[in-house]
Amino acid sequence: DIQMTQSPSSLSASVGDRVAITCRASQSISSYLNWYQQKPGKAPKLLIYAASSVQSGVPSRFSGSGSGTDFTLIISSLQPEDFATYYCQQSYSDPQMYTFGQGTKLDIK
Amino acid sequence: QVQLVESGGGVVQPGRSLRLSCAASGFTFNNYGINWVRQAPGKGLEWVALISYDGSNKYYADSVKGRFTISRDNSKNTLYLEMNSLRAEDAAVYYCAKEEHYVNIAFMDVWGQGTTVTVSS
């Protein structure tokens, strides 16, 4: 099974900061990597698909990069509404057996 | 608008069964695979199962294989998750999520609000 490891597990930052969250796969997954944002008590929301494609309606301050085993989600200038938990997810496994990273909780410094 | 609405959650004793439903609207349901994803209290997201657009292919996480069954009724635009032999560790919020593809890369672009399953004697 493909394991996904995010770092850091938690992160404190201020409004206006540039933030990077990394996700590492236990084997190469090409660009089969997606990022989701989840706020307390709410369903996850898709931010980035295929490693670097920004979902429609997602602010341009969110970007994704990487391929193979190492991926990064960048928020260029944190806004108050960005404080949330972020998850990466791989969809490379065949047969399909998707896995999520453990999550990165981003809170206000 | 595109919407998924889960129902059927509740309190169930260990070893018993429960069936969850997910009603879809706003898109052509029988064109898309649908996932179940769960989240135990205070924990991260765990993928549970996926069913293909026509129901011909089903995939499960090892943690639920042999106990849970995913199915769909395209005439009713509804997805199901039959959960048997429930355990304490199955307690979670269960989300259904529509699958989309970019080239061959799958992702979940629409999520329901979730339904809560509590397993307790």
PDB file of C-alpha atoms in Angstrom:
ATOM      1  CA  ASP A   1       0.000   0.000   0.000  1.00  0.00           C
ATOM      2  CA  ILE A   2       1.123   3.561  -0.698  1.00  0.00           C
ATOM      3  CA  GLN A   3       1.696   5.610   2.446  1.00  0.00           C
ATOM      4  CA  MET A   4       1.451   9.393   2.463  1.00  0.00           C
ATOM      5  CA  THR A   5       3.350  11.452   5.026  1.00  0.00           C
ATOM      6  CA  GLN A   6       2.756  15.159   5.528  1.00  0.00           C
ATOM      7  CA  SER A   7       5.003  17.616   7.292  1.00  0.00           C
ATOM      8  CA  PRO A   8       4.686  19.426   9.485  1.00  0.00           C
ATOM      9  CA  SER A   9       1.733  17.925  11.372  1.00  0.00           C
ATOM     10  CA  SER A  10       0.924  21.364  12.724  1.00  0.00           C
ATOM     11  CA  LEU A  11       1.990  24.852  11.880  1.00  0.00           C
ATOM     12  CA  SER A  12       1.454  28.282  13.391  1.00  0.00           C
ATOM     13  CA  ALA A  13       1.592  31.285  11.102  1.00  0.00           C
ATOM     14  CA  SER A  14       0.392  34.846  10.760  1.00  0.00           C
ATOM     15  CA  VAL A  15      -1.853  36.569   8.261  1.00  0.00           C
ATOM     16  CA  GLY A  16       0.264  37.529   5.268  1.00  0.00           C
ATOM     17  CA  ASP A  17       2.838  34.757   5.767  1.00  0.00           C
ATOM     18  CA  ARG A  18       3.913  32.426   2.996  1.00  0.00           C
ATOM     19  CA  VAL A  19       3.346  28.818   4.059  1.00  0.00           C
ATOM     20  CA  ALA A  20       4.530  25.532   2.584  1.00  0.00           C
ATOM     21  CA  ILE A  21       3.175  22.080   3.471  1.00  0.00           C
ATOM     22  CA  THR A  22       4.909  19.013   2.131  1.00  0.00           C
ATOM     23  CA  CYS A  23       3.627  15.538   1.329  1.00  0.00           C
ATOM     24  CA  ARG A  24       5.816  12.539   0.629  1.00  0.00           C
ATOM     25  CA  ALA A  25       4.666   9.269  -0.936  1.00  0.00           C
ATOM     26  CA  SER A  26       6.199   5.912  -0.038  1.00  0.00           C
ATOM     27  CA  GLN A  27       6.679   5.204  -3.766  1.00  0.00           C
ATOM     28  CA  SER A  28       6.489   7.215  -6.946  1.00  0.00           C
ATOM     29  CA  ILE A  29       2.954   8.354  -7.744  1.00  0.00           C
ATOM     30  CA  SER A  30       3.755  10.572 -10.738  1.00  0.00           C
ATOM     31  CA  SER A  31       1.309  13.510 -10.467  1.00  0.00           C
ATOM     32  CA  TYR A  32      -1.553  11.529  -8.912  1.00  0.00           C
ATOM     33  CA  LEU A  33      -1.717  13.853  -5.916  1.00  0.00           C
ATOM     34  CA  ASN A  34      -4.554  16.038  -4.667  1.00  0.00           C
ATOM     35  CA  TRP A  35      -4.872  18.569  -1.838  1.00  0.00           C
ATOM     36  CA  TYR A  36      -7.934  19.284   0.305  1.00  0.00           C
ATOM     37  CA  GLN A  37      -8.769  21.893   2.922  1.00  0.00           C
ATOM     38  CA  GLN A  38     -11.034  21.097   5.865  1.00  0.00           C
ATOM     39  CA  LYS A  39     -12.448  23.502   8.429  1.00  0.00           C
ATOM     40  CA  PRO A  40     -13.847  22.285  11.757  1.00  0.00           C
ATOM     41  CA  GLY A  41     -17.243  20.633  11.415  1.00  0.00           C
ATOM     42  CA  LYS A  42     -17.205  20.949   7.633  1.00  0.00           C
ATOM     43  CA  ALA A  43     -16.621  18.618   4.718  1.00  0.00           C
ATOM     44  CA  PRO A  44     -13.263  18.688   2.940  1.00  0.00           C
ATOM     45  CA  LYS A  45     -12.908  21.014  -0.028  1.00  0.00           C
ATOM     46  CA  LEU A  46     -10.774  20.275  -3.092  1.00  0.00           C
ATOM     47  CA  LEU A  47      -7.988  22.814  -3.616  1.00  0.00           C
ATOM     48  CA  ILE A  48      -5.467  21.260  -6.010  1.00  0.00           C
ATOM     49  CA  TYR A  49      -5.695  18.213  -8.273  1.00  0.00           C
ATOM     50  CA  ALA A  50      -3.069  16.431 -10.333  1.00  0.00           C
ATOM     51  CA  ALA A  51      -0.335  17.976  -8.148  1.00  0.00           C
ATOM     52  CA  SER A  52      -0.521  21.480  -9.580  1.00  0.00           C
ATOM     53  CA  SER A  53      -3.939  22.229 -11.114  1.00  0.00           C
ATOM     54  CA  VAL A  54      -5.970  24.693  -9.066  1.00  0.00           C
ATOM     55  CA  GLN A  55      -9.650  23.827  -8.703  1.00  0.00           C
ATOM     56  CA  SER A  56     -12.092  26.346 -10.107  1.00  0.00           C
ATOM     57  CA  GLY A  57     -13.021  28.983  -7.554  1.00  0.00           C
ATOM     58  CA  VAL A  58      -9.946  28.461  -5.383  1.00  0.00           C
ATOM     59  CA  PRO A  59      -7.967  31.685  -4.775  1.00  0.00           C
ATOM     60  CA  SER A  60      -4.750  32.105  -6.727  1.00  0.00           C
ATOM     61  CA  ARG A  61      -2.688  32.304  -3.523  1.00  0.00           C
ATOM     62  CA  PHE A  62      -2.940  28.482  -3.402  1.00  0.00           C
ATOM     63  CA  SER A  63      -0.522  26.537  -5.570  1.00  0.00           C
ATOM     64  CA  GLY A  64       0.846  23.019  -5.769  1.00  0.00           C
ATOM     65  CA  SER A  65       4.008  21.483  -7.131  1.00  0.00           C
ATOM     66  CA  GLY A  66       5.937  18.254  -7.279  1.00  0.00           C
ATOM     67  CA  SER A  67       5.911  14.848  -8.913  1.00  0.00           C
ATOM     68  CA  GLY A  68       7.172  11.385  -8.119  1.00  0.00           C
ATOM     69  CA  THR A  69       7.363  11.175  -4.339  1.00  0.00           C
ATOM     70  CA  ASP A  70       7.623  14.778  -3.115  1.00  0.00           C
ATOM     71  CA  PHE A  71       4.899  17.393  -3.288  1.00  0.00           C
ATOM     72  CA  THR A  72       4.293  20.851  -1.853  1.00  0.00           C
ATOM     73  CA  LEU A  73       1.225  22.986  -1.201  1.00  0.00           C
ATOM     74  CA  ILE A  74       2.019  26.681  -0.974  1.00  0.00           C
ATOM     75  CA  ILE A  75      -0.185  29.464   0.317  1.00  0.00           C
ATOM     76  CA  SER A  76       1.492  32.653  -0.857  1.00  0.00           C
ATOM     77  CA  SER A  77      -0.105  35.116   1.575  1.00  0.00           C
ATOM     78  CA  LEU A  78      -2.204  33.672   4.385  1.00  0.00           C
ATOM     79  CA  GLN A  79      -5.691  35.047   4.849  1.00  0.00           C
ATOM     80  CA  PRO A  80      -7.824  34.596   7.987  1.00  0.00           C
ATOM     81  CA  GLU A  81     -10.069  32.101   6.203  1.00  0.00           C
ATOM     82  CA  ASP A  82      -7.092  29.832   5.392  1.00  0.00           C
ATOM     83  CA  PHE A  83      -6.628  28.602   8.936  1.00  0.00           C
ATOM     84  CA  ALA A  84      -7.744  24.994   8.600  1.00  0.00           C
ATOM     85  CA  THR A  85      -6.421  21.448   8.242  1.00  0.00           C
ATOM     86  CA  TYR A  86      -4.894  20.405   4.934  1.00  0.00           C
ATOM     87  CA  TYR A  87      -4.719  16.866   3.549  1.00  0.00           C
ATOM     88  CA  CYS A  88      -2.901  15.371   0.613  1.00  0.00           C
ATOM     89  CA  GLN A  89      -4.345  12.303  -1.117  1.00  0.00           C
ATOM     90  CA  GLN A  90      -2.931   9.907  -3.703  1.00  0.00           C
ATOM     91  CA  SER A  91      -5.013   8.306  -6.444  1.00  0.00           C
ATOM     92  CA  TYR A  92      -2.225   6.315  -8.108  1.00  0.00           C
ATOM     93  CA  SER A  93      -2.939   2.879  -6.651  1.00  0.00           C
ATOM     94  CA  ASP A  94      -4.216   0.231  -9.034  1.00  0.00           C
ATOM     95  CA  PRO A  95      -6.575  -1.306  -8.138  1.00  0.00           C
ATOM     96  CA  GLN A  96      -7.933   1.824  -6.578  1.00  0.00           C
ATOM     97  CA  MET A  97      -7.049   2.127  -2.909  1.00  0.00           C
ATOM     98  CA  TYR A  98      -6.719   5.795  -2.192  1.00  0.00           C
ATOM     99  CA  THR A  99      -4.836   7.088   0.830  1.00  0.00           C
ATOM    100  CA  PHE A 100      -4.697  10.431   2.591  1.00  0.00           C
ATOM    101  CA  GLY A 101      -1.870  12.018   4.478  1.00  0.00           C
ATOM    102  CA  GLN A 102      -2.374  12.435   8.212  1.00  0.00           C
ATOM    103  CA  GLY A 103      -3.177  16.126   7.823  1.00  0.00           C
ATOM    104  CA  THR A 104      -1.488  19.435   8.644  1.00  0.00           C
ATOM    105  CA  LYS A 105      -3.285  21.744  11.034  1.00  0.00           C
ATOM    106  CA  LEU A 106      -2.593  25.387  10.263  1.00  0.00           C
ATOM    107  CA  ASP A 107      -3.464  27.809  13.039  1.00  0.00           C
ATOM    108  CA  ILE A 108      -2.959  31.426  13.924  1.00  0.00           C
ATOM    109  CA  LYS A 109       0.289  32.420  15.625  1.00  0.00           C
TER     110      LYS A 109
ATOM    111  CA  GLN B   1     -26.366  23.083  -7.989  1.00  0.00           C
ATOM    112  CA  VAL B   2     -24.262  19.952  -7.660  1.00  0.00           C
ATOM    113  CA  GLN B   3     -25.084  18.381  -4.323  1.00  0.00           C
ATOM    114  CA  LEU B   4     -24.607  15.205  -2.308  1.00  0.00           C
ATOM    115  CA  VAL B   5     -26.663  14.584   0.826  1.00  0.00           C
ATOM    116  CA  GLU B   6     -25.865  11.700   3.157  1.00  0.00           C
ATOM    117  CA  SER B   7     -28.315  10.099   5.556  1.00  0.00           C
ATOM    118  CA  GLY B   8     -28.757   6.975   7.636  1.00  0.00           C
ATOM    119  CA  GLY B   9     -26.234   7.582  10.382  1.00  0.00           C
ATOM    120  CA  GLY B  10     -27.041   6.878  14.001  1.00  0.00           C
ATOM    121  CA  VAL B  11     -26.144   4.892  17.080  1.00  0.00           C
ATOM    122  CA  VAL B  12     -25.639   1.161  16.584  1.00  0.00           C
ATOM    123  CA  GLN B  13     -24.373  -1.617  18.812  1.00  0.00           C
ATOM    124  CA  PRO B  14     -21.121  -3.422  18.035  1.00  0.00           C
ATOM    125  CA  GLY B  15     -21.706  -6.325  15.690  1.00  0.00           C
ATOM    126  CA  ARG B  16     -24.877  -4.859  14.217  1.00  0.00           C
ATOM    127  CA  SER B  17     -25.522  -3.403  10.772  1.00  0.00           C
ATOM    128  CA  LEU B  18     -26.361  -0.007   9.327  1.00  0.00           C
ATOM    129  CA  ARG B  19     -27.012   1.303   5.825  1.00  0.00           C
ATOM    130  CA  LEU B  20     -25.980   4.776   4.753  1.00  0.00           C
ATOM    131  CA  SER B  21     -27.411   6.597   1.741  1.00  0.00           C
ATOM    132  CA  CYS B  22     -26.116   9.451  -0.383  1.00  0.00           C
ATOM    133  CA  ALA B  23     -28.596  11.302  -2.596  1.00  0.00           C
ATOM    134  CA  ALA B  24     -27.138  13.123  -5.587  1.00  0.00           C
ATOM    135  CA  SER B  25     -28.535  16.059  -7.538  1.00  0.00           C
ATOM    136  CA  GLY B  26     -27.388  18.660 -10.028  1.00  0.00           C
ATOM    137  CA  PHE B  27     -25.259  16.375 -12.194  1.00  0.00           C
ATOM    138  CA  THR B  28     -25.604  13.235 -14.305  1.00  0.00           C
ATOM    139  CA  PHE B  29     -25.181  10.700 -11.526  1.00  0.00           C
ATOM    140  CA  ASN B  30     -24.668   7.666 -13.750  1.00  0.00           C
ATOM    141  CA  ASN B  31     -21.620   9.245 -15.392  1.00  0.00           C
ATOM    142  CA  TYR B  32     -19.485   9.350 -12.254  1.00  0.00           C
ATOM    143  CA  GLY B  33     -17.814   7.096  -9.745  1.00  0.00           C
ATOM    144  CA  ILE B  34     -18.557   7.905  -6.112  1.00  0.00           C
ATOM    145  CA  ASN B  35     -16.440   7.394  -3.012  1.00  0.00           C
ATOM    146  CA  TRP B  36     -17.129   6.950   0.682  1.00  0.00           C
ATOM    147  CA  VAL B  37     -14.602   8.635   2.988  1.00  0.00           C
ATOM    148  CA  ARG B  38     -14.786   8.616   6.773  1.00  0.00           C
ATOM    149  CA  GLN B  39     -13.319  10.608   9.626  1.00  0.00           C
ATOM    150  CA  ALA B  40     -13.170   9.254  13.158  1.00  0.00           C
ATOM    151  CA  PRO B  41     -13.572  11.822  15.959  1.00  0.00           C
ATOM    152  CA  GLY B  42     -10.476  14.008  16.130  1.00  0.00           C
ATOM    153  CA  LYS B  43      -8.723  12.002  13.408  1.00  0.00           C
ATOM    154  CA  GLY B  44      -7.829  12.413   9.757  1.00  0.00           C
ATOM    155  CA  LEU B  45      -9.581  11.359   6.591  1.00  0.00           C
ATOM    156  CA  GLU B  46      -9.746   7.681   5.621  1.00  0.00           C
ATOM    157  CA  TRP B  47     -10.881   6.500   2.209  1.00  0.00           C
ATOM    158  CA  VAL B  48     -13.417   3.666   2.586  1.00  0.00           C
ATOM    159  CA  ALA B  49     -14.757   2.578  -0.807  1.00  0.00           C
ATOM    160  CA  LEU B  50     -15.311   3.532  -4.446  1.00  0.00           C
ATOM    161  CA  ILE B  51     -17.907   2.390  -6.955  1.00  0.00           C
ATOM    162  CA  SER B  52     -17.649   2.968 -10.686  1.00  0.00           C
ATOM    163  CA  TYR B  53     -20.238   4.936 -12.631  1.00  0.00           C
ATOM    164  CA  ASP B  54     -22.228   1.839 -13.595  1.00  0.00           C
ATOM    165  CA  GLY B  55     -21.652  -0.177 -10.422  1.00  0.00           C
ATOM    166  CA  SER B  56     -19.580  -2.811 -12.196  1.00  0.00           C
ATOM    167  CA  ASN B  57     -16.385  -2.124 -10.251  1.00  0.00           C
ATOM    168  CA  LYS B  58     -16.079  -1.745  -6.494  1.00  0.00           C
ATOM    169  CA  TYR B  59     -13.003  -1.111  -4.394  1.00  0.00           C
ATOM    170  CA  TYR B  60     -12.555  -1.184  -0.624  1.00  0.00           C
ATOM    171  CA  ALA B  61     -10.050  -0.223   2.025  1.00  0.00           C
ATOM    172  CA  ASP B  62      -8.553  -3.243   3.777  1.00  0.00           C
ATOM    173  CA  SER B  63     -10.090  -2.055   7.055  1.00  0.00           C
ATOM    174  CA  VAL B  64     -13.651  -2.621   5.748  1.00  0.00           C
ATOM    175  CA  LYS B  65     -13.211  -5.328   3.114  1.00  0.00           C
ATOM    176  CA  GLY B  66     -15.619  -8.189   3.676  1.00  0.00           C
ATOM    177  CA  ARG B  67     -17.798  -6.182   6.090  1.00  0.00           C
ATOM    178  CA  PHE B  68     -18.928  -3.165   4.045  1.00  0.00           C
ATOM    179  CA  THR B  69     -20.655  -3.184   0.647  1.00  0.00           C
ATOM    180  CA  ILE B  70     -20.923  -0.173  -1.634  1.00  0.00           C
ATOM    181  CA  SER B  71     -23.745  -0.074  -4.162  1.00  0.00           C
ATOM    182  CA  ARG B  72     -25.747   2.395  -6.215  1.00  0.00           C
ATOM    183  CA  ASP B  73     -29.165   2.789  -7.797  1.00  0.00           C
ATOM    184  CA  ASN B  74     -28.751   5.011 -10.837  1.00  0.00           C
ATOM    185  CA  SER B  75     -32.524   5.177 -11.340  1.00  0.00           C
ATOM    186  CA  LYS B  76     -32.760   6.886  -7.945  1.00  0.00           C
ATOM    187  CA  ASN B  77     -29.502   8.887  -8.120  1.00  0.00           C
ATOM    188  CA  THR B  78     -28.514   7.289  -4.840  1.00  0.00           C
ATOM    189  CA  LEU B  79     -25.384   5.664  -3.431  1.00  0.00           C
ATOM    190  CA  TYR B  80     -25.397   3.237  -0.521  1.00  0.00           C
ATOM    191  CA  LEU B  81     -22.984   1.822   2.018  1.00  0.00           C
ATOM    192  CA  GLU B  82     -24.103  -1.340   3.784  1.00  0.00           C
ATOM    193  CA  MET B  83     -22.046  -1.746   6.944  1.00  0.00           C
ATOM    194  CA  ASN B  84     -22.073  -5.096   8.736  1.00  0.00           C
ATOM    195  CA  SER B  85     -20.299  -6.415  11.823  1.00  0.00           C
ATOM    196  CA  LEU B  86     -19.688  -2.884  13.008  1.00  0.00           C
ATOM    197  CA  ARG B  87     -16.828  -2.240  15.373  1.00  0.00           C
ATOM    198  CA  ALA B  88     -16.009   0.624  17.718  1.00  0.00           C
ATOM    199  CA  GLU B  89     -13.322   1.766  15.279  1.00  0.00           C
ATOM    200  CA  ASP B  90     -15.947   2.254  12.547  1.00  0.00           C
ATOM    201  CA  ALA B  91     -17.415   5.196  14.467  1.00  0.00           C
ATOM    202  CA  ALA B  92     -16.920   8.260  12.284  1.00  0.00           C
ATOM    203  CA  VAL B  93     -18.469  10.905  10.108  1.00  0.00           C
ATOM    204  CA  TYR B  94     -19.050   9.301   6.723  1.00  0.00           C
ATOM    205  CA  TYR B  95     -18.836  11.465   3.615  1.00  0.00           C
ATOM    206  CA  CYS B  96     -19.750  10.607   0.051  1.00  0.00           C
ATOM    207  CA  ALA B  97     -17.624  12.326  -2.581  1.00  0.00           C
ATOM    208  CA  LYS B  98     -18.029  12.528  -6.353  1.00  0.00           C
ATOM    209  CA  GLU B  99     -15.058  11.407  -8.413  1.00  0.00           C
ATOM    210  CA  GLU B 100     -13.737  13.487 -11.266  1.00  0.00           C
ATOM    211  CA  HIS B 101     -10.794  12.879 -13.568  1.00  0.00           C
ATOM    212  CA  TYR B 102      -8.115  14.990 -15.190  1.00  0.00           C
ATOM    213  CA  VAL B 103      -6.566  12.786 -17.846  1.00  0.00           C
ATOM    214  CA  ASN B 104      -6.244   9.587 -15.759  1.00  0.00           C
ATOM    215  CA  ILE B 105      -5.869  11.321 -12.419  1.00  0.00           C
ATOM    216  CA  ALA B 106      -8.828  10.894 -10.078  1.00  0.00           C
ATOM    217  CA  PHE B 107      -9.848  13.387  -7.435  1.00  0.00           C
ATOM    218  CA  MET B 108     -12.920  14.143  -5.319  1.00  0.00           C
ATOM    219  CA  ASP B 109     -14.451  17.437  -6.381  1.00  0.00           C
ATOM    220  CA  VAL B 110     -17.824  17.460  -4.599  1.00  0.00           C
ATOM    221  CA  TRP B 111     -18.467  16.280  -1.047  1.00  0.00           C
ATOM    222  CA  GLY B 112     -21.580  15.801   1.015  1.00  0.00           C
ATOM    223  CA  GLN B 113     -21.982  17.267   4.496  1.00  0.00           C
ATOM    224  CA  GLY B 114     -21.483  13.894   6.186  1.00  0.00           C
ATOM    225  CA  THR B 115     -23.518  11.582   8.394  1.00  0.00           C
ATOM    226  CA  THR B 116     -22.369  10.427  11.814  1.00  0.00           C
ATOM    227  CA  VAL B 117     -22.124   6.782  12.836  1.00  0.00           C
ATOM    228  CA  THR B 118     -21.671   5.968  16.519  1.00  0.00           C
ATOM    229  CA  VAL B 119     -20.903   2.390  17.545  1.00  0.00           C
ATOM    230  CA  SER B 120     -21.654   1.826  21.190  1.00  0.00           C
ATOM    231  CA  SER B 121     -23.318  -0.710  23.439  1.00  0.00           C
TER     232      SER B 121
END
